[in-house]
Structure formats: structure tokens, C-alpha cells
Amino acid sequence: MSARALLYTLSLTPKASPDAAAQKKLPGSDFKSRYRPLRIQIRVGECCSLFRVSALRSSGERGSWKVWADVKSKPYDVSGTVPDSVKFEESIDGVVLEQEEFDSSVPCWEQFPKRWVIVVLCFSAFLLCNMDRVNMSIAILPMSAEYNWNPATVGLIQSSFFWGYLLTQVAGGIWADTVGGKLVLGFGVLWWSIATALTPVAAKLGLPFLLVVRAFMGIGEGVAMPAMNNMLSKWVPVAERSRSLALVYSGMYLGSVTGLAFSPFLIHQYGWPSVFFSFGSLGTVWFAVWLNKAHSSPLEDPELQPEEKKLIIANCVSSEPVKTIPWGLILSKAPVWALIVSHFCHNWGTFILLTWMPTYYNQVLKFNLTESGLICVLPWLTMAFSANLGGWIADTLISKGLSVTRVRKIMQTVGFLGPAFFLTQLSHVNSPAMAVLCMACSQGTDAFSQSGLYSNHQDIAPRYSGVLLGLSNTAGVLAGVFGTAATGYILQHGSWDDVFKVSVGLYLVGTVVWNLFSTGEKILD
């Protein structure tokens, strides 16, 4: 290719080069600000041509340039292959341009936004969280037969998880704010995965050992939700937060689906200990990926693209660390107590469904072990769908002008009265199919709570949302402890109808408290 042809392809405008006289008429200071040389060195064949391209911005035309060039050539010894790209590096009007053209395309996995890598990893952590939690609800059937456990003992074992889970709710939020969400969430997943793998060993040693290991597992899972909230508050812009939270919480429901679907197969093929060994080992794989890819904040990630870092920092809620927590002020607010009480009422029914449904399907509906696990999948799939549907409905209502308070009350009312209604129908149905359908509708409407009370922490106290989540979820864990154990006691002295009546009563109490005292407005700054 000739120098003339190369110069023509590099010309920004077809205008002729200005002569020397025209250049001298420009004032010195103005000339320097309008005229910038750009040096481009191109190797063609065995020669190296140096183009000194000068650009002059035309007055009155923003972005219009006049271009001319001096071309010099000199022999060049080519010892390697011709490069695939030509690099332009120069400063024009204070902006540094550095571009590689004709370069190979960046792999798609590197183009994926890093903030959504964090979201997907949090989603997978919650997937493992519920997989390791629900596997006991399936394995408890052959375990109780092997060790001759009565219903009260089964309830004690199921509730022992919540002993540890209760201890780390508020502490997990404080740890995440202090040392970073990456370390806390990574520690939690690794801890509960090890405890899951040790469950068969503890069961063979004796009941006290099993109770301790299950409590240890709860300690690990207790930090997951506060640490996740800490991570997303720093990584995800406000406009994307609802979608990201919906996806992460969907991981919990899909984790229940995965655990309930695979546990019966593993138990049938390899025995009940295989469930705990296999599920626990997955956590170590996740931990290795998490250490390599995650950072507590965008400022700590050296691989984060400048454009994405700027987007995140400019659109995230202030991440100024909280030095002191105004406990007295927080606990003096009625909406805070509405959140705490409603969380307790909500989780009583949710955790009973989580831990006792396979037993219900087995004892009442007469499904075998495999059928109990597979049938339990349907309600959790319904919850995964309903959670995202509820989030979309809530955001749409708010965008159309409905107040946040009204939206939160509507969504949580559905999350309370829906499950209450469908649980009352269980005593009137005669076929297993209708019972499963009622259970699916109950849990499906329950998932609307993700757009109700679970979204309310950041509404009323954005700076203290982690602490507030720890407080309300502590109440929710207490519901799990008492509700799971009480269910075993009720079944030993009563029936499943009595179990459901208690849940329905608490759903109604929660509905009244929520609609009287909750708000979507910020009450703590």
C-alpha cells in the first residue's frame, strides 16, 4: 500500500492541508490548544513508516478537524510477525486516547458485569444454603427409622439448627460491616458445608453430637443473609437492587427444589449419609470460586472496569460505615416492631413448611420417600416464580405513583392471608392432588412477602438495614425454633389440623399488626 493511500484512509476530512502561512497566523496559545500532533508508527512489509499527523480543529465546528501529515520512512528489520493491532496513544484536548483496533474480541465471560457476577455468586450461596437445610427434612425419615426416634425427638433435631442460626443474625451484620461481606459470607458457606458433611458421623456418635453439629450448621447459615445484604448494598446500584434481591432470594427456593429433588435419589441409591457428604462437598467448590472472584466492595476489585466502577459508586446508596448504632432510637419506633412481629408470624408458617412437609406427605397423603421429595418440589418452584412476579408487580405499582407504604402493605397482606386461606382448605380436601395444590398455592402467595416485609428494611432505615434485618430475622429464627419443636409436640398429642390452625392464627395476627403500624417511609436517617 502506498503512503498516499495510507494517508487517505487516515484523513478525518478531505480538506487540503493548510500552508505554512496559515499556521503562522494562529496565536501561540490558541494554536497549542487547537493543534495537536498525533504520531502513528505502522510497519508495512519490511519498512517502518512514521506518520506525524497534525490535527487542527476548525473554528465554530465542534468535532470537525483538518488533518495533514509528514511521512518519513526508514528500513526496519522485521524479526517477528506483523502485529494484529495498531495502537493509538495520544492526548487530545486533555483526554487520553488509548485504543487497540482490529484486536480479538474480549471473551463473553469477561464482558459480563462484575456486579452481576457477585449477584450470581450470592444466588448460588443461597442455593447451597437451602439445599443443605432441607436435606434433613428428607433424610430424617430413614434416620428416625434407623435410630428409633419419636416425633418429639425429630422435632428437637429439626429445631437444633435454629439454635445456632439464632446466635449469628445480628452478629453477622456487625461482622460484615466491620471486616467485609466477602470474608463473612465465605466463612459462613465453608462452615456450614463442613457441618453438613459431618452430620452422618455425629448421628452415629449419638443424639447430643448430632444436635451440636446441626447447631453449628445454623451458625454458618446465620451470617449468610446479613453478609449478602452488605455485599449487594455496595455492589448493586439502587435501580437494579429489586431485581438482584429477587434473584438471590430465588436461590433459596430453588435450593429447596434441588435438595428435595435429589435427596430421595441419593438416599435410594447410596443411603442417607450420601446426601450430607455430597451436598457438603459442593460448598468447598463454591468457596474456592468466591475467594478468586469476589471482593467486599468495588473499590477493592483491581479487575473491575473503570466504567462499571463509576456506575456503581455513582448510583449506590451511601456506604458510609456506621460507627454507633442507636439501639434506643431504633427500638422506639412502631414500624420497627411491626417488622419484627410480622417477621415472627411469617416465619412460623414458612419454617414449618420447610422442615415438616415431607413428613406430612408421607404420613397423611401416604406418599413414599421418593414421592414425598418430588412432590415437595412443586411448592418451592411456585415460590421462586411468585417472588419475582411479586417484585415486578411492586415496582410497577410504585412507578405508577402508588406510595411505597401502600405497596408494602398490599404485598405483605397477600403474603399473610394467601397462605392462611389455603392452609384452612387442607382439612376439607380428600385427594392428595388437591392437598399438594393447596400447599403450592399457600407457599406461592407466601413468596409475595419478598416485596413486603423483606423489602421494608431499606425503606425505613437504609443506613441500619443490616442491623434491622438482624433484629427482625432473629425474631423469625425464634419462630423457627419454637414452631418446629412445637409441631413435633402437637403431632404427638394432636393432629396436623392443629398444626395448621396455629399457623393460620399467627398469619392473621401478622396481617393486623402490619397494616396498623408498618410504613414505607424512612424513619431513621
Coordinates of C-alpha atoms in Angstrom, one line a residue:
M1 CA 0.0 0.0 0.0
S2 CA 1.4 3.4 -0.9
A3 CA 1.9 6.2 1.6
R4 CA -0.7 8.3 -0.3
A5 CA -3.3 5.5 0.2
L6 CA -2.5 5.1 3.8
L7 CA -2.7 8.9 4.4
Y8 CA -6.1 9.0 2.6
T9 CA -7.5 6.3 4.9
L10 CA -6.4 8.2 8.0
S11 CA -7.8 11.5 6.9
L12 CA -10.6 12.8 9.0
T13 CA -11.7 15.3 6.4
P14 CA -10.9 15.6 2.7
K15 CA -9.8 19.2 3.0
A16 CA -6.3 20.1 1.8
S17 CA -3.5 20.7 4.3
P18 CA -3.1 24.3 5.4
D19 CA 0.0 26.0 4.3
A20 CA 2.8 27.4 6.5
A21 CA 1.5 30.9 6.2
A22 CA -1.9 29.9 7.6
Q23 CA -0.2 28.2 10.6
K24 CA 1.9 31.3 11.4
K25 CA -1.3 33.5 11.7
L26 CA -2.5 31.4 14.7
P27 CA -1.7 33.0 18.1
G28 CA 0.7 30.8 20.1
S29 CA -1.6 30.0 22.9
D30 CA -4.6 29.4 20.7
F31 CA -2.5 27.3 18.3
K32 CA -1.3 25.0 21.1
S33 CA -4.9 24.4 22.3
R34 CA -6.2 23.7 18.8
Y35 CA -3.3 22.0 17.2
R36 CA -2.1 18.6 18.5
P37 CA 0.3 16.3 16.7
L38 CA -0.5 12.6 16.7
R39 CA 2.3 10.2 15.9
I40 CA 1.4 6.8 14.4
Q41 CA 4.1 4.2 13.6
I42 CA 3.0 1.5 11.2
R43 CA 5.0 -1.5 10.0
V44 CA 4.2 -2.5 6.4
G45 CA 6.2 -5.3 4.9
E46 CA 9.9 -4.7 5.7
C47 CA 9.6 -1.0 6.2
C48 CA 8.5 1.2 9.1
S49 CA 6.7 4.4 8.1
L50 CA 6.3 7.1 10.7
F51 CA 3.3 9.3 10.1
R52 CA 3.3 12.6 12.0
V53 CA -0.4 13.5 11.8
S54 CA -1.3 17.1 12.8
A55 CA -4.9 17.9 13.6
L56 CA -6.4 21.4 13.7
R57 CA -10.0 21.9 14.9
S58 CA -12.0 24.2 12.7
S59 CA -13.4 27.3 14.4
G60 CA -17.1 27.2 15.1
E61 CA -17.4 23.5 14.3
R62 CA -17.3 21.2 17.3
G63 CA -15.7 17.9 16.5
S64 CA -14.5 19.0 13.0
W65 CA -10.8 18.6 12.2
K66 CA -8.4 19.4 9.4
V67 CA -5.6 16.9 9.0
W68 CA -2.3 16.8 7.3
A69 CA 0.8 14.6 7.7
D70 CA 4.5 14.4 7.2
V71 CA 5.6 11.0 6.1
K72 CA 9.0 9.6 6.8
S73 CA 10.1 6.0 6.0
K74 CA 13.1 4.1 7.2
P75 CA 14.2 0.5 6.8
Y76 CA 13.1 -1.8 9.6
D77 CA 14.3 -5.3 10.4
V78 CA 11.3 -7.4 10.9
S79 CA 12.2 -10.2 13.3
G80 CA 8.7 -11.3 14.1
T81 CA 5.2 -11.4 12.7
V82 CA 3.3 -8.3 11.9
P83 CA 1.1 -7.3 14.9
D84 CA -2.6 -7.7 14.7
S85 CA -3.3 -4.3 16.1
V86 CA -2.2 -0.7 15.7
K87 CA -2.0 1.2 18.9
F88 CA -3.0 4.8 19.1
E89 CA -2.0 6.6 22.3
E90 CA -2.1 10.4 22.5
S91 CA -3.8 13.2 24.4
I92 CA -6.2 15.4 22.6
D93 CA -7.8 18.3 24.4
G94 CA -6.9 16.8 27.8
V95 CA -8.4 13.3 27.1
V96 CA -6.1 10.4 26.8
L97 CA -7.0 8.1 24.0
E98 CA -5.7 4.6 24.1
Q99 CA -7.3 2.2 21.6
E100 CA -6.5 -1.1 20.0
E101 CA -8.2 -1.7 16.8
F102 CA -8.5 -5.0 14.9
D103 CA -8.0 -6.7 18.3
S104 CA -9.6 -10.1 19.0
S105 CA -12.9 -9.8 20.8
V106 CA -13.0 -10.0 24.6
P107 CA -14.4 -13.3 25.8
C108 CA -18.1 -13.0 26.7
W109 CA -17.5 -14.0 30.4
E110 CA -15.2 -11.0 30.8
Q111 CA -17.8 -8.7 29.3
F112 CA -20.4 -9.8 31.9
P113 CA -20.8 -7.0 34.5
K114 CA -18.8 -7.8 37.6
R115 CA -21.6 -6.6 39.9
W116 CA -23.8 -9.4 38.4
V117 CA -21.1 -11.9 39.0
I118 CA -21.4 -11.0 42.7
V119 CA -25.2 -11.4 42.5
V120 CA -24.9 -14.8 40.8
L121 CA -22.4 -16.0 43.4
C122 CA -24.7 -14.8 46.2
F123 CA -27.6 -16.6 44.4
S124 CA -25.6 -19.8 44.3
A125 CA -24.6 -19.4 48.0
F126 CA -28.3 -19.2 48.9
L127 CA -29.0 -22.2 46.6
L128 CA -26.5 -24.3 48.7
C129 CA -27.9 -22.8 51.9
N130 CA -31.3 -24.3 51.4
M131 CA -30.0 -27.5 49.8
D132 CA -28.1 -28.2 53.0
R133 CA -31.1 -27.1 55.1
V134 CA -33.9 -29.2 53.5
N135 CA -31.9 -32.4 53.0
M136 CA -32.5 -33.2 56.7
S137 CA -36.3 -33.0 56.2
I138 CA -35.9 -35.9 53.7
A139 CA -33.2 -37.8 55.4
I140 CA -34.9 -37.6 58.8
L141 CA -37.4 -40.3 57.7
P142 CA -34.8 -43.2 57.2
M143 CA -32.7 -41.8 60.1
S144 CA -35.6 -41.9 62.6
A145 CA -36.4 -45.4 61.5
E146 CA -32.8 -46.5 62.0
Y147 CA -32.4 -44.8 65.4
N148 CA -36.0 -45.2 66.7
W149 CA -36.7 -41.5 67.2
N150 CA -40.2 -40.5 68.2
P151 CA -41.9 -37.3 66.8
A152 CA -40.7 -35.2 69.7
T153 CA -37.1 -36.2 69.1
V154 CA -37.5 -35.5 65.4
G155 CA -38.8 -32.0 66.3
L156 CA -35.9 -31.4 68.6
I157 CA -33.4 -32.4 65.9
Q158 CA -35.1 -30.2 63.3
S159 CA -35.1 -27.2 65.7
S160 CA -31.5 -27.6 66.8
F161 CA -30.4 -26.0 63.5
F162 CA -32.1 -22.8 64.7
W163 CA -30.2 -22.7 67.9
G164 CA -27.0 -21.7 66.1
Y165 CA -28.9 -19.8 63.4
L166 CA -30.3 -17.6 66.1
L167 CA -26.9 -16.6 67.5
T168 CA -25.4 -15.1 64.4
Q169 CA -28.2 -12.9 63.0
V170 CA -27.2 -9.6 64.5
A171 CA -23.6 -10.6 64.9
G172 CA -23.4 -11.5 61.2
G173 CA -24.4 -8.0 60.2
I174 CA -21.9 -6.4 62.6
W175 CA -19.1 -8.7 61.3
A176 CA -20.0 -7.9 57.7
D177 CA -19.9 -4.2 58.3
T178 CA -16.6 -4.5 60.1
V179 CA -14.5 -6.9 58.1
G180 CA -16.4 -7.0 54.8
G181 CA -19.1 -9.2 53.4
K182 CA -16.7 -11.3 51.3
L183 CA -15.0 -12.9 54.3
V184 CA -18.2 -13.3 56.4
L185 CA -20.2 -15.0 53.6
G186 CA -17.2 -17.1 52.6
F187 CA -16.7 -18.2 56.2
G188 CA -20.4 -19.0 56.5
V189 CA -20.6 -21.2 53.5
L190 CA -17.4 -23.1 54.3
W191 CA -18.5 -23.6 58.0
W192 CA -22.0 -24.9 57.3
S193 CA -20.7 -27.1 54.4
I194 CA -18.2 -28.8 56.8
A195 CA -21.0 -29.2 59.4
T196 CA -23.3 -30.8 56.8
A197 CA -20.6 -33.3 55.8
L198 CA -20.1 -34.2 59.5
T199 CA -23.8 -34.9 60.2
P200 CA -23.7 -38.7 59.5
V201 CA -20.7 -39.1 61.7
A202 CA -22.4 -37.1 64.5
A203 CA -25.6 -39.2 64.2
K204 CA -23.7 -42.4 64.7
L205 CA -21.9 -41.0 67.7
G206 CA -25.2 -40.1 69.4
L207 CA -28.0 -37.6 69.7
P208 CA -26.1 -34.9 71.6
F209 CA -23.4 -34.9 68.9
L210 CA -26.0 -34.6 66.2
L211 CA -27.7 -31.7 68.0
V212 CA -24.4 -29.8 68.3
V213 CA -23.4 -30.3 64.6
R214 CA -26.8 -29.1 63.5
A215 CA -26.5 -26.0 65.7
F216 CA -23.0 -25.4 64.2
M217 CA -24.6 -25.6 60.8
G218 CA -27.0 -22.9 61.9
I219 CA -24.2 -20.7 63.0
G220 CA -22.8 -20.8 59.4
E221 CA -26.1 -20.1 57.7
G222 CA -27.0 -17.4 60.2
V223 CA -24.4 -15.0 58.7
A224 CA -25.4 -15.5 55.1
M225 CA -28.3 -13.1 54.8
P226 CA -26.7 -10.1 56.6
A227 CA -23.4 -10.6 54.7
M228 CA -25.3 -10.9 51.4
N229 CA -27.1 -7.6 52.1
N230 CA -23.8 -6.0 52.9
M231 CA -22.4 -7.1 49.6
L232 CA -25.3 -6.0 47.5
S233 CA -25.6 -2.6 49.2
K234 CA -22.1 -1.9 48.0
W235 CA -22.1 -3.6 44.6
V236 CA -25.6 -3.1 43.1
P237 CA -27.0 0.3 42.1
V238 CA -30.3 1.3 43.5
A239 CA -32.1 0.9 40.2
E240 CA -31.0 -2.8 40.0
R241 CA -31.5 -3.7 43.6
S242 CA -35.0 -5.2 43.4
R243 CA -34.0 -7.5 40.6
S244 CA -30.9 -8.6 42.3
L245 CA -32.6 -9.3 45.6
A246 CA -35.3 -11.2 43.8
L247 CA -32.7 -13.4 42.1
V248 CA -30.8 -14.0 45.3
Y249 CA -33.9 -15.0 47.3
S250 CA -35.0 -17.2 44.4
G251 CA -31.8 -19.1 45.1
M252 CA -33.3 -20.1 48.4
Y253 CA -36.4 -21.5 46.8
L254 CA -34.5 -23.3 44.0
G255 CA -32.2 -24.7 46.6
S256 CA -35.2 -26.3 48.3
V257 CA -36.2 -27.6 44.9
T258 CA -32.8 -29.1 44.2
G259 CA -32.4 -30.6 47.7
L260 CA -35.9 -32.1 47.7
A261 CA -35.5 -33.5 44.2
F262 CA -32.0 -35.1 44.6
S263 CA -32.1 -36.2 48.2
P264 CA -34.5 -39.2 47.6
F265 CA -32.5 -40.4 44.7
L266 CA -29.2 -40.3 46.6
I267 CA -30.8 -42.0 49.6
H268 CA -32.3 -44.7 47.4
Q269 CA -29.0 -45.3 45.6
Y270 CA -26.3 -44.8 48.2
G271 CA -28.0 -44.4 51.6
W272 CA -29.0 -41.4 53.6
P273 CA -25.4 -40.4 54.6
S274 CA -24.6 -39.7 50.9
V275 CA -26.9 -36.7 50.9
F276 CA -24.8 -34.9 53.5
F277 CA -21.5 -35.9 52.1
S278 CA -22.3 -34.8 48.5
F279 CA -24.1 -31.6 49.4
G280 CA -21.4 -30.6 51.9
S281 CA -18.6 -31.0 49.3
L282 CA -20.3 -28.5 46.9
G283 CA -19.7 -25.7 49.4
T284 CA -15.9 -26.2 49.2
V285 CA -16.1 -25.7 45.4
W286 CA -18.2 -22.5 45.8
F287 CA -15.7 -21.2 48.4
A288 CA -12.8 -21.6 46.0
V289 CA -14.6 -19.6 43.3
W290 CA -15.7 -17.0 45.8
L291 CA -12.2 -16.3 47.0
N292 CA -11.0 -15.9 43.5
K293 CA -13.8 -13.7 42.1
A294 CA -15.4 -11.7 44.9
H295 CA -14.4 -8.5 46.7
S296 CA -16.2 -6.8 49.5
S297 CA -16.6 -3.6 47.6
P298 CA -15.9 -2.2 44.0
L299 CA -13.0 -0.2 45.4
E300 CA -11.2 -3.3 46.4
D301 CA -11.5 -5.1 43.0
P302 CA -8.4 -4.5 40.8
E303 CA -10.1 -6.1 37.7
L304 CA -13.2 -4.0 37.8
Q305 CA -13.6 -1.9 34.6
P306 CA -13.5 1.9 35.3
E307 CA -16.9 2.4 33.6
E308 CA -18.6 -0.1 35.8
K309 CA -16.9 1.2 38.9
K310 CA -18.0 4.7 38.2
L311 CA -21.6 3.5 37.6
I312 CA -21.7 1.6 40.9
I313 CA -20.2 4.3 43.0
A314 CA -22.4 7.0 41.5
N315 CA -25.7 5.1 41.9
C316 CA -25.3 3.2 45.2
V317 CA -26.7 4.2 48.5
S318 CA -24.1 5.9 50.7
S319 CA -21.9 3.2 52.1
E320 CA -20.5 5.3 54.9
P321 CA -19.7 3.0 57.8
V322 CA -21.9 3.0 60.8
K323 CA -19.8 3.8 63.9
T324 CA -22.5 3.7 66.5
I325 CA -25.9 2.0 66.4
P326 CA -28.8 4.0 68.1
W327 CA -30.4 1.0 69.7
G328 CA -32.8 3.1 71.8
L329 CA -34.0 5.1 68.8
I330 CA -34.4 2.0 66.7
L331 CA -36.4 0.1 69.2
S332 CA -38.6 3.1 70.0
K333 CA -40.2 3.1 66.5
A334 CA -43.5 1.4 66.0
P335 CA -42.7 0.4 62.3
V336 CA -39.6 -1.4 63.6
W337 CA -41.7 -3.5 66.0
A338 CA -44.3 -4.1 63.2
L339 CA -41.4 -5.5 61.1
I340 CA -40.2 -7.7 64.0
V341 CA -43.6 -9.1 64.9
S342 CA -44.6 -9.7 61.3
H343 CA -41.3 -11.5 60.6
F344 CA -42.0 -13.8 63.5
C345 CA -45.6 -14.6 62.3
H346 CA -44.4 -15.1 58.7
N347 CA -41.5 -17.4 59.6
W348 CA -43.6 -19.7 61.9
G349 CA -45.6 -21.0 58.9
T350 CA -42.6 -20.9 56.5
F351 CA -40.2 -22.9 58.6
I352 CA -42.9 -25.5 59.5
L353 CA -43.5 -26.0 55.7
L354 CA -39.7 -26.1 55.1
T355 CA -39.0 -28.8 57.7
W356 CA -42.2 -30.8 58.1
M357 CA -43.8 -31.1 54.7
P358 CA -42.1 -34.3 53.6
T359 CA -43.3 -35.9 56.8
Y360 CA -46.8 -34.6 56.1
Y361 CA -46.8 -36.0 52.6
N362 CA -45.5 -39.3 53.9
Q363 CA -47.9 -39.7 56.9
V364 CA -51.1 -38.1 55.8
L365 CA -51.0 -38.3 52.0
K366 CA -49.3 -41.8 52.1
F367 CA -46.5 -40.9 49.6
N368 CA -43.4 -42.9 49.8
L369 CA -40.0 -41.3 50.4
T370 CA -39.2 -40.6 46.7
E371 CA -42.7 -39.2 46.1
S372 CA -42.6 -37.0 49.2
G373 CA -39.4 -35.4 48.0
L374 CA -40.5 -34.9 44.4
I375 CA -44.0 -33.6 45.4
C376 CA -42.3 -31.1 47.7
V377 CA -40.6 -29.5 44.7
L378 CA -43.8 -28.0 43.3
P379 CA -44.5 -25.5 46.1
W380 CA -40.9 -24.3 46.1
L381 CA -40.9 -23.8 42.3
T382 CA -44.1 -21.8 42.8
M383 CA -42.3 -19.6 45.4
A384 CA -39.4 -19.0 43.0
F385 CA -41.8 -17.8 40.3
S386 CA -44.0 -15.8 42.7
A387 CA -41.1 -14.0 44.4
N388 CA -40.0 -12.5 41.0
L389 CA -43.6 -11.9 40.0
G390 CA -44.3 -10.0 43.2
G391 CA -41.2 -7.9 42.8
W392 CA -42.3 -6.9 39.3
I393 CA -45.8 -6.0 40.5
A394 CA -44.5 -4.0 43.4
D395 CA -42.0 -2.0 41.2
T396 CA -44.8 -1.4 38.7
L397 CA -47.2 -0.1 41.2
I398 CA -44.6 2.3 42.7
S399 CA -43.6 3.5 39.2
K400 CA -47.3 4.4 38.6
G401 CA -47.5 6.6 41.6
L402 CA -48.7 4.3 44.4
S403 CA -47.0 5.1 47.7
V404 CA -44.3 2.7 48.9
T405 CA -46.3 2.3 52.2
R406 CA -49.4 1.2 50.3
V407 CA -47.4 -1.2 48.1
R408 CA -45.6 -2.8 51.0
K409 CA -48.9 -3.3 52.9
I410 CA -50.7 -4.8 49.8
M411 CA -47.9 -7.3 49.1
Q412 CA -47.5 -8.4 52.7
T413 CA -51.2 -8.8 53.2
V414 CA -51.2 -11.2 50.2
G415 CA -48.2 -12.9 51.8
F416 CA -50.2 -13.4 55.0
L417 CA -53.8 -14.0 54.0
G418 CA -52.9 -16.2 51.0
P419 CA -51.2 -18.9 53.0
A420 CA -53.8 -18.6 55.8
F421 CA -56.6 -19.3 53.3
F422 CA -55.1 -22.3 51.6
L423 CA -53.9 -23.9 54.8
T424 CA -57.5 -23.8 56.1
Q425 CA -58.6 -25.7 53.0
L426 CA -56.3 -28.7 53.7
S427 CA -58.8 -30.2 56.2
H428 CA -61.5 -30.1 53.5
V429 CA -59.7 -31.8 50.6
N430 CA -59.9 -35.5 50.0
S431 CA -57.4 -36.2 47.3
P432 CA -53.6 -35.9 47.5
A433 CA -53.5 -33.9 44.3
M434 CA -55.7 -31.2 45.8
A435 CA -53.7 -31.2 49.0
V436 CA -50.5 -30.6 47.0
L437 CA -52.2 -27.9 45.0
C438 CA -53.3 -26.1 48.2
M439 CA -49.8 -26.4 49.6
A440 CA -48.3 -24.9 46.3
C441 CA -50.8 -22.0 46.4
S442 CA -50.0 -21.4 50.1
Q443 CA -46.3 -21.1 49.5
G444 CA -46.7 -19.3 46.3
T445 CA -48.7 -16.5 47.9
D446 CA -46.2 -16.6 50.9
A447 CA -43.4 -15.5 48.5
F448 CA -45.1 -12.1 48.0
S449 CA -43.5 -11.3 51.3
Q450 CA -40.3 -10.6 49.5
S451 CA -41.9 -7.4 48.2
G452 CA -43.4 -6.7 51.6
L453 CA -41.6 -7.1 54.9
Y454 CA -38.3 -8.3 53.3
S455 CA -38.0 -5.1 51.3
N456 CA -39.0 -2.9 54.2
H457 CA -35.7 -2.8 56.0
Q458 CA -34.1 -0.5 53.4
D459 CA -37.3 1.6 53.2
I460 CA -37.4 2.7 56.8
A461 CA -33.7 2.6 57.8
P462 CA -31.3 2.4 54.8
R463 CA -28.2 3.0 56.9
Y464 CA -29.2 0.5 59.5
S465 CA -30.8 -2.0 57.2
G466 CA -28.3 -4.7 58.1
V467 CA -28.9 -4.3 61.8
L468 CA -32.6 -4.1 61.3
L469 CA -32.6 -7.3 59.2
G470 CA -30.6 -9.0 62.0
L471 CA -33.3 -7.9 64.6
S472 CA -36.3 -9.0 62.6
N473 CA -34.7 -12.2 61.3
T474 CA -33.8 -13.1 64.9
A475 CA -37.5 -13.0 65.6
G476 CA -38.0 -15.1 62.5
V477 CA -35.5 -17.6 63.8
L478 CA -37.2 -17.8 67.2
A479 CA -40.3 -18.7 65.2
G480 CA -38.4 -21.5 63.5
V481 CA -37.1 -22.8 66.9
F482 CA -40.4 -22.7 68.7
G483 CA -42.5 -23.6 65.7
T484 CA -40.5 -26.6 64.6
A485 CA -40.3 -28.0 68.1
A486 CA -43.9 -27.2 68.9
T487 CA -45.0 -29.1 65.7
G488 CA -43.4 -32.3 67.0
Y489 CA -45.1 -31.9 70.3
I490 CA -48.5 -31.1 68.7
L491 CA -48.3 -34.1 66.4
Q492 CA -47.5 -36.3 69.4
H493 CA -50.6 -35.1 71.2
G494 CA -52.9 -33.9 68.4
S495 CA -53.1 -33.7 64.6
W496 CA -52.0 -31.9 61.5
D497 CA -55.1 -29.7 61.6
D498 CA -53.9 -28.4 65.0
V499 CA -50.5 -27.5 63.5
F500 CA -52.1 -25.6 60.6
K501 CA -54.6 -23.7 63.0
V502 CA -51.7 -22.3 64.9
S503 CA -50.0 -21.1 61.7
V504 CA -53.2 -19.5 60.4
G505 CA -53.8 -17.7 63.7
L506 CA -50.3 -16.2 63.6
Y507 CA -50.8 -15.2 59.9
L508 CA -53.9 -13.2 61.0
V509 CA -52.1 -11.5 63.8
G510 CA -49.3 -10.5 61.5
T511 CA -51.8 -9.1 59.0
V512 CA -53.4 -6.8 61.6
V513 CA -50.0 -5.6 63.1
W514 CA -48.5 -5.0 59.6
N515 CA -51.4 -2.9 58.3
L516 CA -51.7 -0.9 61.5
F517 CA -48.1 0.1 62.2
S518 CA -45.9 -0.5 59.1
T519 CA -44.7 2.2 56.8
G520 CA -42.7 2.6 53.6
E521 CA -41.2 6.0 54.6
K522 CA -37.8 6.5 56.0
I523 CA -38.0 6.8 59.8
L524 CA -34.3 6.6 60.6
D525 CA -31.5 8.5 58.9

